[in-house]
Tab-separated table of C-alpha atoms in Angstrom:
chain	number	residue	atom	x	y	z
A	1	PHE	CA	0.008	-0.942	0.166
A	2	ALA	CA	0.957	3.607	-0.408
A	3	PHE	CA	-0.025	6.547	2.205
A	4	THR	CA	-0.484	10.322	1.065
A	5	GLY	CA	-1.410	13.348	2.865
A	6	ILE	CA	-1.133	17.113	3.416
A	7	SER	CA	0.528	19.332	5.534
A	8	LEU	CA	0.368	16.836	8.824
A	9	GLY	CA	-0.176	14.038	6.447
A	10	GLY	CA	2.599	14.570	4.424
A	11	GLY	CA	4.878	14.562	7.155
A	12	MET	CA	3.197	11.173	8.276
A	13	SER	CA	2.979	9.897	5.675
A	14	LEU	CA	6.794	10.112	5.342
A	15	HIS	CA	7.257	8.804	8.743
A	16	ALA	CA	5.259	5.806	7.726
A	17	GLY	CA	7.168	4.417	4.462
A	18	GLY	CA	10.184	5.224	7.327
A	19	VAL	CA	8.640	2.507	9.922
A	20	ASP	CA	6.672	-0.014	7.623
A	21	SER	CA	7.998	-1.889	5.288
A	22	ARG	CA	4.977	-2.933	3.640
A	23	VAL	CA	4.857	0.995	1.946
A	24	LYS	CA	5.439	1.276	-1.987
A	25	ALA	CA	5.466	4.666	-2.474
A	26	VAL	CA	4.952	8.120	-0.510
A	27	VAL	CA	3.296	11.408	-1.707
A	28	ALA	CA	3.505	14.228	0.408
A	29	LEU	CA	2.101	17.462	-0.472
A	30	SER	CA	2.742	20.201	1.924
A	31	GLY	CA	4.782	17.908	4.386
A	32	PHE	CA	7.912	18.065	6.798
A	33	ASN	CA	10.906	16.530	6.969
A	34	SER	CA	11.888	17.858	10.494
A	35	LEU	CA	8.823	18.923	13.165
A	36	SER	CA	12.051	20.148	15.569
A	37	GLU	CA	13.036	23.023	12.687
A	38	GLY	CA	9.732	23.738	11.767
A	39	MET	CA	9.151	24.255	15.341
A	40	TYR	CA	12.969	25.864	15.709
A	41	ASN	CA	13.975	26.984	12.588
A	42	ASN	CA	17.151	29.213	13.377
A	43	GLU	CA	16.857	28.252	16.746
A	44	THR	CA	13.689	30.825	17.379
A	45	THR	CA	10.076	28.909	18.376
A	46	ALA	CA	7.650	28.916	15.970
A	47	GLU	CA	5.182	31.034	17.767
A	48	PHE	CA	2.536	31.572	15.840
A	49	SER	CA	2.973	27.901	14.151
A	50	ALA	CA	2.885	25.850	17.256
A	51	LYS	CA	-0.100	27.518	18.598
A	52	ARG	CA	-1.853	26.828	15.019
A	53	LEU	CA	-0.759	23.216	15.320
A	54	LEU	CA	-1.994	22.656	19.381
A	55	PHE	CA	-5.544	24.043	17.736
A	56	ALA	CA	-6.674	22.444	15.149
A	57	GLY	CA	-5.266	19.128	17.226
A	58	ALA	CA	-7.688	19.842	20.273
A	59	VAL	CA	-10.239	20.107	17.540
A	60	PHE	CA	-9.432	17.519	14.999
A	61	GLY	CA	-6.811	14.140	17.038
A	62	ARG	CA	-5.991	13.552	20.519
A	63	PRO	CA	-3.133	15.410	22.041
A	64	THR	CA	-1.470	13.994	24.505
A	65	LYS	CA	-0.082	14.642	27.600
A	66	GLU	CA	3.208	14.600	26.815
A	67	ALA	CA	2.362	17.351	23.467
A	68	ASP	CA	0.804	19.571	25.514
A	69	ALA	CA	3.170	19.967	29.014
A	70	ALA	CA	6.512	19.735	26.255
A	71	TYR	CA	4.367	22.829	24.003
A	72	GLU	CA	3.489	24.933	26.971
A	73	LYS	CA	7.161	24.875	27.993
A	74	ALA	CA	8.143	25.953	25.037
A	75	LEU	CA	5.537	29.087	24.410
A	76	GLY	CA	6.446	29.973	28.446
A	77	PRO	CA	8.643	32.625	29.728
A	78	LEU	CA	12.113	30.653	29.210
A	79	GLU	CA	11.201	28.911	26.034
A	80	ASP	CA	12.245	25.662	27.377
A	81	VAL	CA	12.443	23.578	24.025
A	82	SER	CA	14.464	20.621	25.242
A	83	ASP	CA	11.548	18.266	25.687
A	84	LEU	CA	9.668	19.685	22.526
A	85	LEU	CA	12.466	18.779	20.505
A	86	LYS	CA	12.573	15.915	22.422
A	87	PHE	CA	9.454	14.308	21.810
A	88	LEU	CA	8.847	15.957	17.896
A	89	GLY	CA	12.482	14.415	16.654
A	90	THR	CA	10.869	10.669	17.407
A	91	ARG	CA	8.503	12.046	14.534
A	92	ASP	CA	10.507	13.648	11.971
A	93	PRO	CA	11.470	11.815	8.744
A	94	ASP	CA	14.658	12.670	8.476
A	95	ILE	CA	15.334	10.262	11.012
A	96	HIS	CA	14.527	7.555	8.137
A	97	LEU	CA	16.547	8.967	5.556
A	98	GLU	CA	18.997	5.804	5.622
A	99	GLU	CA	15.776	3.882	5.861
A	100	PHE	CA	14.341	5.439	2.743
A	101	ASN	CA	17.758	5.267	0.424
A	102	ARG	CA	18.253	1.434	1.869
A	103	ARG	CA	14.670	0.537	0.328
A	104	LYS	CA	15.031	3.193	-2.586
A	105	LEU	CA	11.365	4.014	-1.958
A	106	PRO	CA	9.518	5.720	-4.682
A	107	ILE	CA	8.867	9.359	-2.684
A	108	PHE	CA	6.796	11.982	-4.544
A	109	ILE	CA	7.106	16.459	-3.053
A	110	SER	CA	4.902	18.667	-3.641
A	111	HIS	CA	5.248	22.423	-1.351
A	112	ASN	CA	5.048	25.880	-1.894
A	113	PHE	CA	7.564	28.537	-2.166
A	114	GLY	CA	5.727	30.651	0.599
A	115	ASP	CA	5.093	28.110	3.280
A	116	VAL	CA	5.822	29.850	6.631
A	117	TYR	CA	5.392	26.875	8.714
A	118	PHE	CA	7.233	24.503	6.547
A	119	VAL	CA	9.474	26.230	5.095
A	120	PRO	CA	11.006	24.561	1.039
A	121	GLN	CA	14.925	24.801	1.545
A	122	ASN	CA	13.766	22.697	4.441
A	123	MET	CA	12.399	20.228	2.146
A	124	ILE	CA	14.728	20.900	-0.338
A	125	ARG	CA	18.039	19.604	0.918
A	126	PHE	CA	15.991	16.514	2.856
A	127	PHE	CA	14.606	15.842	-0.787
A	128	ASP	CA	18.407	16.175	-2.064
A	129	LYS	CA	19.599	13.458	0.086
A	130	LEU	CA	17.277	10.902	-0.958
A	131	THR	CA	18.753	8.231	-4.008
A	132	GLY	CA	15.855	6.518	-4.665
A	133	PRO	CA	12.502	7.826	-7.221
A	134	LYS	CA	11.882	10.790	-6.301
A	135	GLN	CA	10.198	13.897	-7.597
A	136	LEU	CA	9.900	17.473	-6.469
A	137	LEU	CA	7.151	20.316	-7.414
A	138	LEU	CA	7.947	23.646	-5.763
A	139	ASN	CA	4.602	26.114	-6.579
A	140	ALA	CA	3.084	28.664	-6.475
A	141	GLY	CA	1.525	30.008	-2.901
A	142	ALA	CA	0.995	29.237	0.825
A	143	HIS	CA	0.879	25.960	3.414
A	144	ALA	CA	-1.583	23.664	1.298
A	145	GLY	CA	-2.672	25.987	-0.711
A	146	PRO	CA	-2.507	24.762	-4.116
A	147	GLU	CA	-3.036	21.239	-2.851
A	148	VAL	CA	-5.864	21.916	-1.370
A	149	ALA	CA	-7.631	24.110	-3.518
A	150	GLU	CA	-6.861	21.865	-6.691
A	151	ILE	CA	-8.188	19.218	-4.946
A	152	GLN	CA	-11.478	18.216	-7.574
A	153	SER	CA	-9.251	19.420	-10.293
A	154	ARG	CA	-8.986	17.217	-13.374
A	155	ASP	CA	-6.096	20.096	-15.062
A	156	SER	CA	-4.112	20.113	-11.208
A	157	LEU	CA	-1.236	19.445	-12.137
A	158	ILE	CA	0.039	18.438	-9.041
A	159	TRP	CA	-2.987	15.466	-8.386
A	160	LYS	CA	-1.976	14.547	-11.764
A	161	SER	CA	1.731	14.189	-11.241
A	162	ALA	CA	0.762	12.481	-7.273
A	163	ILE	CA	-1.832	10.350	-9.138
A	164	LYS	CA	0.858	9.021	-11.843
A	165	TRP	CA	3.039	8.459	-9.420
A	166	LEU	CA	0.527	6.186	-6.950
A	167	ASP	CA	-0.132	4.095	-10.263
A	168	ASN	CA	3.721	3.291	-11.246
A	169	TYR	CA	4.845	2.521	-7.459
A	170	LEU	CA	2.157	0.652	-6.737
A	171	LYS	CA	0.206	-0.688	-9.313
A	172	GLY	CA	2.851	-0.704	-11.506
A	173	ALA	CA	1.065	0.715	-14.603
A	174	ALA	CA	4.125	1.430	-17.694
A	175	ASN	CA	3.294	5.213	-17.298
A	176	GLY	CA	6.562	7.023	-18.386
A	177	VAL	CA	6.808	8.490	-14.551
A	178	GLU	CA	10.357	7.514	-14.681
A	179	SER	CA	11.578	9.826	-17.351
A	180	ASP	CA	9.848	13.384	-15.493
A	181	PRO	CA	11.222	16.074	-14.661
A	182	ILE	CA	12.752	15.478	-11.284
A	183	VAL	CA	12.054	18.907	-10.718
A	184	ARG	CA	9.649	21.807	-11.453
A	185	MET	CA	9.572	24.919	-10.403
A	186	GLN	CA	6.109	27.049	-10.697
A	187	VAL	CA	7.196	30.962	-12.751
A	188	GLY	CA	5.557	33.433	-10.631
A	189	GLU	CA	1.235	32.179	-10.618
A	190	THR	CA	1.813	31.472	-14.424
A	191	GLU	CA	1.052	27.906	-15.683
A	192	GLN	CA	4.437	27.303	-16.624
A	193	HIS	CA	6.526	25.252	-14.453
A	194	VAL	CA	10.859	25.061	-15.704
A	195	PRO	CA	11.388	21.367	-15.839
A	196	PHE	CA	14.849	19.391	-14.443
A	197	PHE	CA	15.977	16.369	-15.734
A	198	THR	CA	19.434	16.654	-13.761
A	199	TRP	CA	19.407	18.078	-10.257
A	200	PRO	CA	20.589	19.590	-8.077
A	201	ASP	CA	23.090	19.898	-10.748
A	202	SER	CA	21.902	21.263	-14.031
A	203	PRO	CA	22.579	23.728	-17.301
A	204	ILE	CA	20.136	26.368	-16.300
A	205	VAL	CA	20.843	26.572	-12.191
A	206	ARG	CA	23.508	29.452	-11.888
A	207	THR	CA	24.571	30.547	-8.055
A	208	LYS	CA	24.119	34.126	-7.279
A	209	THR	CA	25.585	36.030	-4.111
A	210	PHE	CA	23.757	39.278	-2.695
A	211	HIS	CA	24.610	41.018	0.238
A	212	LEU	CA	21.872	42.144	3.423
A	213	THR	CA	21.907	45.874	3.786
A	214	PRO	CA	21.305	46.944	6.789
A	215	ARG	CA	17.003	48.593	7.279
A	216	GLY	CA	16.713	51.967	8.564
A	217	GLU	CA	14.355	53.917	10.842
A	218	ARG	CA	11.656	54.200	8.332
A	219	TRP	CA	13.198	51.633	5.147
A	220	PHE	CA	13.577	48.362	4.468
A	221	GLY	CA	16.985	47.271	4.279
A	222	GLY	CA	18.310	46.053	0.577
A	223	LEU	CA	20.126	43.142	-1.674
A	224	MET	CA	23.837	43.918	-2.814
A	225	SER	CA	25.186	41.864	-5.596
A	226	LYS	CA	28.584	43.426	-5.621
A	227	GLY	CA	31.316	44.112	-3.025
A	228	ALA	CA	31.575	42.562	-0.109
A	229	PRO	CA	28.443	43.120	3.812
A	230	SER	CA	28.057	45.981	4.721
A	231	ALA	CA	29.936	46.824	7.470
A	232	ASP	CA	27.339	48.610	9.344
A	233	TRP	CA	25.356	45.096	8.962
A	234	LEU	CA	27.678	43.616	10.385
A	235	ALA	CA	28.391	45.860	13.967
A	236	GLU	CA	25.140	45.326	13.784
A	237	ARG	CA	24.715	41.429	13.423
A	238	ALA	CA	27.451	40.854	16.113
A	239	ARG	CA	25.689	43.683	18.368
A	240	LYS	CA	21.900	41.556	18.307
A	241	ALA	CA	24.159	37.554	18.272
A	242	GLY	CA	22.195	36.706	15.036
A	243	GLY	CA	21.493	37.417	11.622
A	244	PRO	CA	23.316	36.104	8.570
A	245	ASP	CA	24.681	39.066	5.947
A	246	THR	CA	24.853	36.716	3.202
A	247	LEU	CA	22.216	34.828	1.065
A	248	LYS	CA	22.682	32.215	-2.344
A	249	TYR	CA	20.494	31.207	-4.437
């Protein structure tokens, strides 16, 4: 059998694929590779995300006392995340990477550029480490937005690709999915997608470095593509003990 799901369901589908060898394929939509990173990315408690997940759990699930206590400590005045990271760490698909690769488990991932709960950078890093059959769609939109909005659409690239994936790797249909691009990125909010048949190395990819400039009292900072990081930014970074001075795309 196979597992598929959206958001928490996407992450748990990956988790199930790591603990049960009967799973022949996974489709993870707006899922996560690491709840720990999602809730404590860059060593900062994601208070908004945590409260939304707690609310959803209370309405639709059966939260355990262990989970409630861990979140309460993390969201308290001392922001003690030790119990939360321990609790979440046992549920991270990341811990199954070796098993995924040993079994060459076919994994299809759909994720969105505007996802603030489970940022796409983390899922891309996870995707890069997979050595079995894999495919990644990167879409415009926020967390779970395109997947939910297009669930009844016959023309949805997300759902057509997901079904094609399951038809091949679960049902054994010879539908040519192996010849599809490994990665497809949506261009803005258009219907256009840029295909990547090799990943992460690709002839159409280039790296460009940008240095951040500090923001003033009444304006936002900027990006510089030339020169070194701003001296003002580095001084501000040292004073506040945080924040990168360089981005690479």
